[in-house]
Short mmCIF file of C-alpha atoms and ligand atoms in Angstrom, two decimals:
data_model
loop_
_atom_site.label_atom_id
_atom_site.label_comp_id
_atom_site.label_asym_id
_atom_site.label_seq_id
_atom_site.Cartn_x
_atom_site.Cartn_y
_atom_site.Cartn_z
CA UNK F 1 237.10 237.92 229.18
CA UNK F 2 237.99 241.05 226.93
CA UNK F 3 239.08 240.56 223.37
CA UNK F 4 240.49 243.54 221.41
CA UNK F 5 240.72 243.52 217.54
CA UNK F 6 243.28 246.45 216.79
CA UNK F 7 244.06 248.15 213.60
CA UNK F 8 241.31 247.21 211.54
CA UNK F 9 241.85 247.73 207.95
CA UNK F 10 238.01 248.26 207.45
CA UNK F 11 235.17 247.67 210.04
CA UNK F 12 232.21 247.00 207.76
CA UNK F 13 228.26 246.91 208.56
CA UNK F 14 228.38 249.01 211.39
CA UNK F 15 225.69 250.61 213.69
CA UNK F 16 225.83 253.50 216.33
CA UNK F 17 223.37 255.14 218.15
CA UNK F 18 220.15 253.37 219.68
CA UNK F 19 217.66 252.34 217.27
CA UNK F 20 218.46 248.61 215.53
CA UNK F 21 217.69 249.03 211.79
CA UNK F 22 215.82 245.77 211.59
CA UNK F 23 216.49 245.18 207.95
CA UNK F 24 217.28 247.61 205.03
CA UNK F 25 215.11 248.43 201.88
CA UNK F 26 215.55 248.64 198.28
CA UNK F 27 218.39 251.78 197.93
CA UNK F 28 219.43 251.67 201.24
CA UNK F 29 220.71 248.62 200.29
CA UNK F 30 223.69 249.73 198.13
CA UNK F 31 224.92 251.19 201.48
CA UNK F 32 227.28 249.22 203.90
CA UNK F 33 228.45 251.75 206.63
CA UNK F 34 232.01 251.39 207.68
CA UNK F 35 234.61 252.39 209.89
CA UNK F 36 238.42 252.39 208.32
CA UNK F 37 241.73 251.85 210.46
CA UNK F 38 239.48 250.67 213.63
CA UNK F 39 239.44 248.86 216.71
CA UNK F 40 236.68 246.48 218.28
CA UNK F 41 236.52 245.20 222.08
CA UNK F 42 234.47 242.15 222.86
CA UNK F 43 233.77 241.44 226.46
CA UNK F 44 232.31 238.03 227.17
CA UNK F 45 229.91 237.15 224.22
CA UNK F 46 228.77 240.54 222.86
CA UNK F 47 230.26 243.48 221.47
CA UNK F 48 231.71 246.03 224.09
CA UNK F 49 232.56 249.34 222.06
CA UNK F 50 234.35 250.14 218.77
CA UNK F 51 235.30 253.32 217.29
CA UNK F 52 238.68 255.04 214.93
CA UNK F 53 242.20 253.70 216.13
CA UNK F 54 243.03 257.40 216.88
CA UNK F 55 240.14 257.83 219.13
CA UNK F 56 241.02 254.84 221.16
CA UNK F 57 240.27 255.28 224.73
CA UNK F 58 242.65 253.28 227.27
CA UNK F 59 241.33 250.22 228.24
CA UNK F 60 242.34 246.69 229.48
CA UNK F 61 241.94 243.49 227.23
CA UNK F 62 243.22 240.14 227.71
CA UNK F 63 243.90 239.64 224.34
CA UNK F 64 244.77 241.50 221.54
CA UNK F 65 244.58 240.94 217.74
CA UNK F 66 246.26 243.32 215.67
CA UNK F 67 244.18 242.90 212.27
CA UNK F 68 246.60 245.16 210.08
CA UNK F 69 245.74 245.00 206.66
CA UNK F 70 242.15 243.06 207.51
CA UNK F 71 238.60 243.60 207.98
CA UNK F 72 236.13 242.47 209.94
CA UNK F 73 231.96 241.83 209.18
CA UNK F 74 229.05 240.46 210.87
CA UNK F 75 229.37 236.27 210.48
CA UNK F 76 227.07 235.80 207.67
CA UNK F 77 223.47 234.65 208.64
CA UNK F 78 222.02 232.01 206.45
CA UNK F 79 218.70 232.18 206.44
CA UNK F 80 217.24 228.78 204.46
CA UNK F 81 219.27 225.36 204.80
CA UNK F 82 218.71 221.58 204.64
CA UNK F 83 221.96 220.56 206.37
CA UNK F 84 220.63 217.72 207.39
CA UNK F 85 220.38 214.84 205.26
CA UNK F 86 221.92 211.34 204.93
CA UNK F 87 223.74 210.80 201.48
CA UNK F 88 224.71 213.04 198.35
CA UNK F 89 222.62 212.83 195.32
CA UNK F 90 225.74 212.91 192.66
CA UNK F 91 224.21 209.96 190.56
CA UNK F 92 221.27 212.43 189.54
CA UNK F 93 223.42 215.27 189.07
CA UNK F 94 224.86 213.09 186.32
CA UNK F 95 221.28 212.36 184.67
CA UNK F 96 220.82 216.11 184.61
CA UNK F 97 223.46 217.01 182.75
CA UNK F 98 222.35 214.11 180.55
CA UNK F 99 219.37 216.17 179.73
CA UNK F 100 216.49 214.90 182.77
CA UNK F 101 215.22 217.81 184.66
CA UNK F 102 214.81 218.51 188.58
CA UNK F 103 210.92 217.13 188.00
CA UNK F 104 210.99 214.68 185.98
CA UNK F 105 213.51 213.48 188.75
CA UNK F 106 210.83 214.00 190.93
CA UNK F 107 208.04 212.52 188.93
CA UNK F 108 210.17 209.14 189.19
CA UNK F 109 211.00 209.00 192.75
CA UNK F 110 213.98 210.72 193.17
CA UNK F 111 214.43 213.63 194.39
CA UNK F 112 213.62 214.18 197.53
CA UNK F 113 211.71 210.94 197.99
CA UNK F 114 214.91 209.67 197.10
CA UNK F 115 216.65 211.74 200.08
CA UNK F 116 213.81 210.29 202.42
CA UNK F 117 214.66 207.18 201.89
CA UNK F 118 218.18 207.09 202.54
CA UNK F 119 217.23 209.47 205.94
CA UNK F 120 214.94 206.80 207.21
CA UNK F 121 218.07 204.08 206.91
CA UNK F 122 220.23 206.21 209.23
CA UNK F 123 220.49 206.84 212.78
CA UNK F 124 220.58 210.06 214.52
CA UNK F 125 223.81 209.60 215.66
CA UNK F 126 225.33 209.45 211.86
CA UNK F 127 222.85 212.03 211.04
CA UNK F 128 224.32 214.63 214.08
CA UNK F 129 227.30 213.67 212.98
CA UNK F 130 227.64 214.03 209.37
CA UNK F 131 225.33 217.59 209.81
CA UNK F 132 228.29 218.29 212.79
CA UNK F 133 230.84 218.04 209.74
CA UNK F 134 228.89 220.33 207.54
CA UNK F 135 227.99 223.04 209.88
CA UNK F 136 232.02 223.35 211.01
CA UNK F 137 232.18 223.43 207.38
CA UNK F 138 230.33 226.17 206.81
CA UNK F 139 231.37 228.25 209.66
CA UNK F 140 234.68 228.50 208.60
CA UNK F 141 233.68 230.04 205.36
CA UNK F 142 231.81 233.19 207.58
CA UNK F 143 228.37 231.42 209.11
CA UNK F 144 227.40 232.42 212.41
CA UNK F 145 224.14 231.57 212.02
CA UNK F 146 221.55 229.27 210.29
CA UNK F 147 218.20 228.14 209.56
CA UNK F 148 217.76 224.28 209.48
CA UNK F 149 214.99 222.81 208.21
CA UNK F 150 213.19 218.57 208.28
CA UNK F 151 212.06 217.40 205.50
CA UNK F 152 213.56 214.63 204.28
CA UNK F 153 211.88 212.14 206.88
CA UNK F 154 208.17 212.59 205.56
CA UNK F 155 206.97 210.45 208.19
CA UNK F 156 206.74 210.82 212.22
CA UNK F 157 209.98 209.84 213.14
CA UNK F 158 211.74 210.63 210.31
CA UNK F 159 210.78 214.11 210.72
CA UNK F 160 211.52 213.82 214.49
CA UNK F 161 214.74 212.27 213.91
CA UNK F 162 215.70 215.28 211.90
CA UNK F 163 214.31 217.53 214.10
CA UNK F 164 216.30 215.94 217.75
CA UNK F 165 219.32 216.19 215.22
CA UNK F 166 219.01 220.34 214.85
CA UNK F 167 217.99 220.54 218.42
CA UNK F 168 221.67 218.71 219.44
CA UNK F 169 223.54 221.36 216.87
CA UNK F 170 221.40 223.65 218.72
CA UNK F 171 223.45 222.52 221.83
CA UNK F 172 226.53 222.04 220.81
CA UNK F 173 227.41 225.01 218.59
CA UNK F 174 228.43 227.94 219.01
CA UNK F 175 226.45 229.46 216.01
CA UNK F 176 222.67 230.08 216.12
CA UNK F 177 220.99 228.21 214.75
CA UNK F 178 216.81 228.01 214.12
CA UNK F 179 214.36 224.98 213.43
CA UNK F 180 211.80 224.88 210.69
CA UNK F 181 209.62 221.64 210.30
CA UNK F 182 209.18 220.91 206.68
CA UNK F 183 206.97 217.61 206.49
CA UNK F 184 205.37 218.80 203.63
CA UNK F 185 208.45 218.85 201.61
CA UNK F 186 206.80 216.08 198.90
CA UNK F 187 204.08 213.96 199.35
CA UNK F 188 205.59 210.10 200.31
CA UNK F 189 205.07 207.22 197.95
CA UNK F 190 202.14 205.73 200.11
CA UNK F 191 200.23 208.84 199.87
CA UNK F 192 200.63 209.85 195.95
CA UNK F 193 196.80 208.27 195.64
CA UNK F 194 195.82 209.74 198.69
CA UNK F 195 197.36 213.49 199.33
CA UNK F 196 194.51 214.77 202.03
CA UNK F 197 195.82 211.60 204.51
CA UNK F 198 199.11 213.21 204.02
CA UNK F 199 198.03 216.48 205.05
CA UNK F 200 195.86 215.29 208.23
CA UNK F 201 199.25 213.27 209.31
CA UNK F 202 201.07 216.11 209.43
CA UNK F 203 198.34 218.10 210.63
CA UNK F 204 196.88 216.10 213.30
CA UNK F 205 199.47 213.79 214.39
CA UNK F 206 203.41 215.44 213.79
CA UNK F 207 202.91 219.33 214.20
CA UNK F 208 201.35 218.55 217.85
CA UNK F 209 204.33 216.79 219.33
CA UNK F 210 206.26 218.90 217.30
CA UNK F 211 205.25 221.65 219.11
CA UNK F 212 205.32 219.69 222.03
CA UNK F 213 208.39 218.99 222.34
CA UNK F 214 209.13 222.95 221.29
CA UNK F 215 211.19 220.94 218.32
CA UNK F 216 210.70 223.97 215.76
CA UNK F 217 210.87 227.73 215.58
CA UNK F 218 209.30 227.44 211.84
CA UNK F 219 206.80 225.89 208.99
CA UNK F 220 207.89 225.53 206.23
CA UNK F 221 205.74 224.06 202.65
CA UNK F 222 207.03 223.17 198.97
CA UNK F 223 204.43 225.40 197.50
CA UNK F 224 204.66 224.51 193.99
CA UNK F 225 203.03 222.76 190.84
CA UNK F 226 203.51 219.01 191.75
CA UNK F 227 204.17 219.30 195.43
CA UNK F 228 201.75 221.03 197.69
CA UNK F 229 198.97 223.17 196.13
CA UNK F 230 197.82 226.68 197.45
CA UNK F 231 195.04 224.87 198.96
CA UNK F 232 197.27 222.50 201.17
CA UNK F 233 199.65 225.22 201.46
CA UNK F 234 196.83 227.59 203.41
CA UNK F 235 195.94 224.81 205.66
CA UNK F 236 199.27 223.80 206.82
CA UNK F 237 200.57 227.22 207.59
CA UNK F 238 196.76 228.00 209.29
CA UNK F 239 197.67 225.01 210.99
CA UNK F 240 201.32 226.00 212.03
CA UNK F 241 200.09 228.98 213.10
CA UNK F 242 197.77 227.61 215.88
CA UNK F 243 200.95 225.69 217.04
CA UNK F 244 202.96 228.92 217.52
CA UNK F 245 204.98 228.38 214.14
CA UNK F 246 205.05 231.01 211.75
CA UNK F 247 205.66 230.31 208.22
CA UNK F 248 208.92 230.24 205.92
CA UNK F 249 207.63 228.85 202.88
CA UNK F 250 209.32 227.62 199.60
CA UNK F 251 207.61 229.79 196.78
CA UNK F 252 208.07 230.01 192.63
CA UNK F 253 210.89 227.74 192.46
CA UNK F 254 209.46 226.19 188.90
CA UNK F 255 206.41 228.08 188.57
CA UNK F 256 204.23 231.02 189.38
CA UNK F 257 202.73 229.39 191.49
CA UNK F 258 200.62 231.85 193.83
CA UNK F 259 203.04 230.92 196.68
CA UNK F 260 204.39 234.07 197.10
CA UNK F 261 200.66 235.97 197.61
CA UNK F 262 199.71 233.10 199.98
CA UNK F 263 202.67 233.24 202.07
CA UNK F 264 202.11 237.23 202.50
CA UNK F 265 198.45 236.25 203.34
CA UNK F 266 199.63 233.89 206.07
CA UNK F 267 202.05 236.46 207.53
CA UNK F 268 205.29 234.45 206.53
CA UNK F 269 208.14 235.42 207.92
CA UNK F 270 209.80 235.22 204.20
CA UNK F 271 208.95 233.37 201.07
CA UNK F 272 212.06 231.31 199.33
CA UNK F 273 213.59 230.57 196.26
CA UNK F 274 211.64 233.23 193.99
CA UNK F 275 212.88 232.31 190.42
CA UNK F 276 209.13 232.86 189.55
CA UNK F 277 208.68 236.25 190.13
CA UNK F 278 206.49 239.63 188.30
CA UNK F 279 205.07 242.21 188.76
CA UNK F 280 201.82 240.96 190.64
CA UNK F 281 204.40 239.13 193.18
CA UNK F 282 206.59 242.03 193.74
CA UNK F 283 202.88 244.05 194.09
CA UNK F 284 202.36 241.47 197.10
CA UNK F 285 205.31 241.60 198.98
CA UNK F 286 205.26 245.38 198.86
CA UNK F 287 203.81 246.97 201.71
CA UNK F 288 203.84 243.57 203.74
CA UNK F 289 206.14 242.43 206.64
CA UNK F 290 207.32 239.12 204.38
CA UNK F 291 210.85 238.82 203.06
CA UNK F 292 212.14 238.22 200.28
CA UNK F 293 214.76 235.38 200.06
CA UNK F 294 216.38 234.39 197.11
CA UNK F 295 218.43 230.95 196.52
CA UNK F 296 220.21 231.90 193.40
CA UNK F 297 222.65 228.76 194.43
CA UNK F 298 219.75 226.65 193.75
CA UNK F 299 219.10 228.34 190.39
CA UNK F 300 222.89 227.82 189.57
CA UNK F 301 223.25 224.41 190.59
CA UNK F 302 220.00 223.14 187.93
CA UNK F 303 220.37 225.57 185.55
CA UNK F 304 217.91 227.61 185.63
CA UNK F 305 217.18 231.27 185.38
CA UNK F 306 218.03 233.61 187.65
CA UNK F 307 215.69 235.73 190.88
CA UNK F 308 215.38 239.16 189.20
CA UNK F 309 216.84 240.95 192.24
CA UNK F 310 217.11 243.83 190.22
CA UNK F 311 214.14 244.43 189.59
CA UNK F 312 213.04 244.03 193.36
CA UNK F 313 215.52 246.18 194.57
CA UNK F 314 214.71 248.26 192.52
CA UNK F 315 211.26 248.01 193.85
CA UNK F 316 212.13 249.17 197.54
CA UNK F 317 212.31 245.26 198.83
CA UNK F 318 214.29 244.19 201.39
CA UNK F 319 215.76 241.08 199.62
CA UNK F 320 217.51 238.49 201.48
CA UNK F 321 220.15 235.83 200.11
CA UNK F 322 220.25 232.50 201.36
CA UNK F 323 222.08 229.23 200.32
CA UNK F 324 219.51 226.39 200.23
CA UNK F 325 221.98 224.20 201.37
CA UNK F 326 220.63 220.53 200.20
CA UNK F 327 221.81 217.23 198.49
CA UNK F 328 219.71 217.94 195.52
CA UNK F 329 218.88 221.56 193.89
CA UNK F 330 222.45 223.21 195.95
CA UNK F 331 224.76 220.70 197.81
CA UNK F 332 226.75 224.27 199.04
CA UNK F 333 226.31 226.04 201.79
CA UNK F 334 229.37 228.21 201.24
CA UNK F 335 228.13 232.31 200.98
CA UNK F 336 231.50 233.56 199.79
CA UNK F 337 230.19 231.59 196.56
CA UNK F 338 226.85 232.89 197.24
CA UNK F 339 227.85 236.81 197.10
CA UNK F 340 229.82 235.36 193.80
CA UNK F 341 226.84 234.51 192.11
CA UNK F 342 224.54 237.12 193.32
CA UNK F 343 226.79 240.17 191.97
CA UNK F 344 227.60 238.53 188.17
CA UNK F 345 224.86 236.79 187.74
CA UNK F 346 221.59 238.77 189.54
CA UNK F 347 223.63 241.49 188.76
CA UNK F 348 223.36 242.73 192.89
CA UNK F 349 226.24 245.37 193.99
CA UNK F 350 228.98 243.66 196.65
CA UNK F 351 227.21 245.84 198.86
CA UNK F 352 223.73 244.82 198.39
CA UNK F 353 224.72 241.11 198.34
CA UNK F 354 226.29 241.61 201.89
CA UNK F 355 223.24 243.39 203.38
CA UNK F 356 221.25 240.26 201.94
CA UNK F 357 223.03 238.26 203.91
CA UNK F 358 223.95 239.75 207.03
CA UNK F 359 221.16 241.77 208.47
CA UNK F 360 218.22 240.74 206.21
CA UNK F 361 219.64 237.32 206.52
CA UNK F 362 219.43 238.14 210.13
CA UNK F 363 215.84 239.59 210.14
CA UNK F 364 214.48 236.58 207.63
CA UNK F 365 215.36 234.51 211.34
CA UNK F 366 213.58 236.99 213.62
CA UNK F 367 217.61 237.29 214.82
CA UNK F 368 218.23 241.40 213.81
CA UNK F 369 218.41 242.15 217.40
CA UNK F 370 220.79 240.14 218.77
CA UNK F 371 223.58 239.69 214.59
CA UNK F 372 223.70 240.92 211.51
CA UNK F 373 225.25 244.34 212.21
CA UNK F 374 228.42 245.74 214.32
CA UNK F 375 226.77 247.36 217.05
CA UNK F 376 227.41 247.45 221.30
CA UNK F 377 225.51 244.68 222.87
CA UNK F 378 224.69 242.37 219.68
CA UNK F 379 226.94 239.27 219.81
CA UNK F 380 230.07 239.45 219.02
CA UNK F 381 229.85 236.64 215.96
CA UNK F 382 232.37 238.29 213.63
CA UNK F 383 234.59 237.30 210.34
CA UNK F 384 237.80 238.49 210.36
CA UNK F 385 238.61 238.38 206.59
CA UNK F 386 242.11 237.52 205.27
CA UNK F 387 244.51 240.63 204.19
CA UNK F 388 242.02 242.16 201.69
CA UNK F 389 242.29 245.41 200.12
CA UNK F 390 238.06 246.30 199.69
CA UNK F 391 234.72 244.73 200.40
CA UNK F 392 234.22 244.30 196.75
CA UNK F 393 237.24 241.67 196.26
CA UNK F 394 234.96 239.19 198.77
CA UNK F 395 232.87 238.36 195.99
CA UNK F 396 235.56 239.28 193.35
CA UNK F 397 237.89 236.46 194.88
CA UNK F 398 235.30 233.49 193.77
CA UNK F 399 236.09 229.86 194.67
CA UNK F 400 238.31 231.25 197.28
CA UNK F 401 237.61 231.81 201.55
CA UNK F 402 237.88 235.13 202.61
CA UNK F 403 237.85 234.37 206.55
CA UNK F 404 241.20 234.35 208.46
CA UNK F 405 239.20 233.87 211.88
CA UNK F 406 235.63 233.38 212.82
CA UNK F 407 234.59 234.37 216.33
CA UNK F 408 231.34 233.23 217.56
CA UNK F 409 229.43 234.35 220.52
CA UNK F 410 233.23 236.11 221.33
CA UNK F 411 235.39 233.43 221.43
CA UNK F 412 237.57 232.14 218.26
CA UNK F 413 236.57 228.89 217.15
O1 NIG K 1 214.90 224.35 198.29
N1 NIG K 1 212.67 222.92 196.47
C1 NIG K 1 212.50 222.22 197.47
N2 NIG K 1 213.41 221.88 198.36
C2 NIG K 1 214.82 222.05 198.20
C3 NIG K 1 215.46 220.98 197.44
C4 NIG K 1 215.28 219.69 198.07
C5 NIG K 1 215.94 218.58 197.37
O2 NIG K 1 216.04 218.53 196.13
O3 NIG K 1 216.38 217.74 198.11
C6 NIG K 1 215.14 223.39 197.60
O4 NIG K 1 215.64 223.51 196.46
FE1 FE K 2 215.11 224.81 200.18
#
């Protein structure tokens, strides 16, 4: 099967030549190279060829788009979700903006604990299903791929309910989608008096048929002031390890915390969240192979202050931009909205906000090889936007979609 996409208004994010840039860094960032007036052949599920309309060479398609007056991107790659969860959390949105905080929500058994609750009271087949409605959701807003994580089960088969419920997405979606077990999202009720029994449950009894059962590309851990100390934090991820999971970690969400220096330590694949952040944490991530992922969603949703992106791109990081989709801290997992906040409030360019969440979204998944850019032989999971006249007027737009047509793994869905 050969689809063409003719006349393309602008071709953004695109690659030629052999070597994959596997993420971009700091300045490069401000840079999005593009094609104008193009055309784009898929064949099957990846990208054929692409070049200028007036270099087009002669070749057969069964279908043809004619994009006039549109462009097309890389589907956005999300990089940190919890997509999966039972029930809204509305009511304590309410007592927020009646003056309680996200901790003290915590502190009295909402929160997450709250979200555990209501997961272990539903089946996997409502769960699938209502995590079905989101993801659909969320593609047609420019996702082609996403990070999933557990977490709201804090018990065996909670956290394997959650877990069988990503693998079926995993299945039956077209967009890719990776697994990251998150047990030690909060410590349950039955364990506040005893936190090591926690840890050796996860530890010694969850992570192996976890790994088993090959339910999770990912560990993730709360690091943070209230949750799980650096000291639990370096034992689960030593422990993940063993099992074949690298870390993602949660880091300086509330605090400065140490998170980010002990996720660099363990090798994480990128630290999260990051509203926390200096000098001594920039100083960390610099030089190491860890990315930086920011959830200013989160930050928006409670309130808080912002991720100084700035001041890490400025730095020479290769920052990342993820949703956090969740019932709590960011019930959105639309990036449109995302790129919004990111370029008035972080102050990122439209540019830089689009790298973050295309091919360092795509790296912060281990996925750079296969999404995240235009180039021959990735997957062909592609936005193409509505008539707009610039890159810049995605984020500009706010509140509004920007996709016409998503195509994932070459086929419109
Ligand atoms: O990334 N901070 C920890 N976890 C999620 C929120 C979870 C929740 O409130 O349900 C986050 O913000
Ligand atoms: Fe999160």
């Amino acid at each position: 099967m050969r689809l063409l996409l003719n006349n393309i208004s602008g071709l953004f994010q695109t690659e030629d030549g052999t070597a994959t840039r596997a993420r971009v860094y700091g300045q490069d960032m401000a840079n999005i190279p593009s094609i104008t007036n193009a055309w784009l052949l898929i064949e099957d599920h990846r990208i054929h060829s692409f070049g200028k309309m007036e270099d087009q060479p002669q070749s057969h398609a069964d279908e043809v788009i004619d994009c006039t007056g549109q462009s097309v991107l890389p589907a956005w790659c999300d990089s940190h979700t919890h997509l999966v969860f039972a029930a809204p959390r509305d009511g304590e949105f309410v007592d927020r903006i009646k003056g309680l905080s996200y901790e003290e929500i915590a502190r009295r058994g909402g929160g997450i604990l709250n979200s555990a609750r209501k997961l272990n009271e539903t089946s996997e087949e409502v769960l699938y299903e209502q995590a079905l409605h989101r993801l659909n959701a969320v593609i047609a807003t420019g996702t082609g791929a996403i990070e999933i994580k557990s977490g709201y089960g804090l018990n065996l088969e909670g956290e394997l309910k959650m877990l069988r419920v990503i693998r079926k997405l995993k299945e039956n979606s077209p967009a890719t989608i990776k697994s990251t077990f998150l047990a030690a999202h909060a410590y349950p009720i039955e364990y506040q008096n005893n936190r090591p029994a926690y840890l050796e449950l996860i530890i010694n009894k969850i992570l192996p048929i976890v790994s088993g059962e090959g339910l999770a590309d990912y560990m993730d851990v709360f690091c943070e002031k209230g949750f799980f100390d650096i000291d639990a934090t370096a034992q689960l991820l030593e422990a993940g390890w063993k099992y074949g999971l690298k870390p993602k970690i949660h880091a300086n969400q509330l605090h400065y915390s140490g998170g980010v220096q002990i996720g660099v330590r363990h090798n994480a694949i990128s630290v999260d969240h990051l509203e926390c952040v200096g000098d001594e944490e920039i100083e960390a991530l610099k030089g190491s192979n860890t990315i930086p992922t920011l959830l200013p969603g989160a930050a928006f949703f409670l309130g808080m202050h912002y991720q100084p992106a700035r001041k890490m791109i400025d730095a020479g990081l290769p920052v990342c931009l993820a949703t956090d989709y969740n019932p709590g801290s960011c019930p959105s997992g639309n990036i449109p909205l995302l790129l919004s906040i990111a370029c008035t409030q972080l102050k990122m360019t439209p540019e830089e906000a689009v790298n973050a969440v295309t091919i360092n979204g795509a790296a912060a998944m281990e996925l750079q090889n296969d999404l995240g850019t235009i180039k021959t032989e990735k997957k062909a999971n592609l936005i193409i936007t509505q008539k707009i006249p610039s890159l810049a007027y995605i984020p500009y737009d706010y509140g509004n979609n920007p996709v016409q047509k998503m195509i994932l793994e070459g086929k419109i869905v």
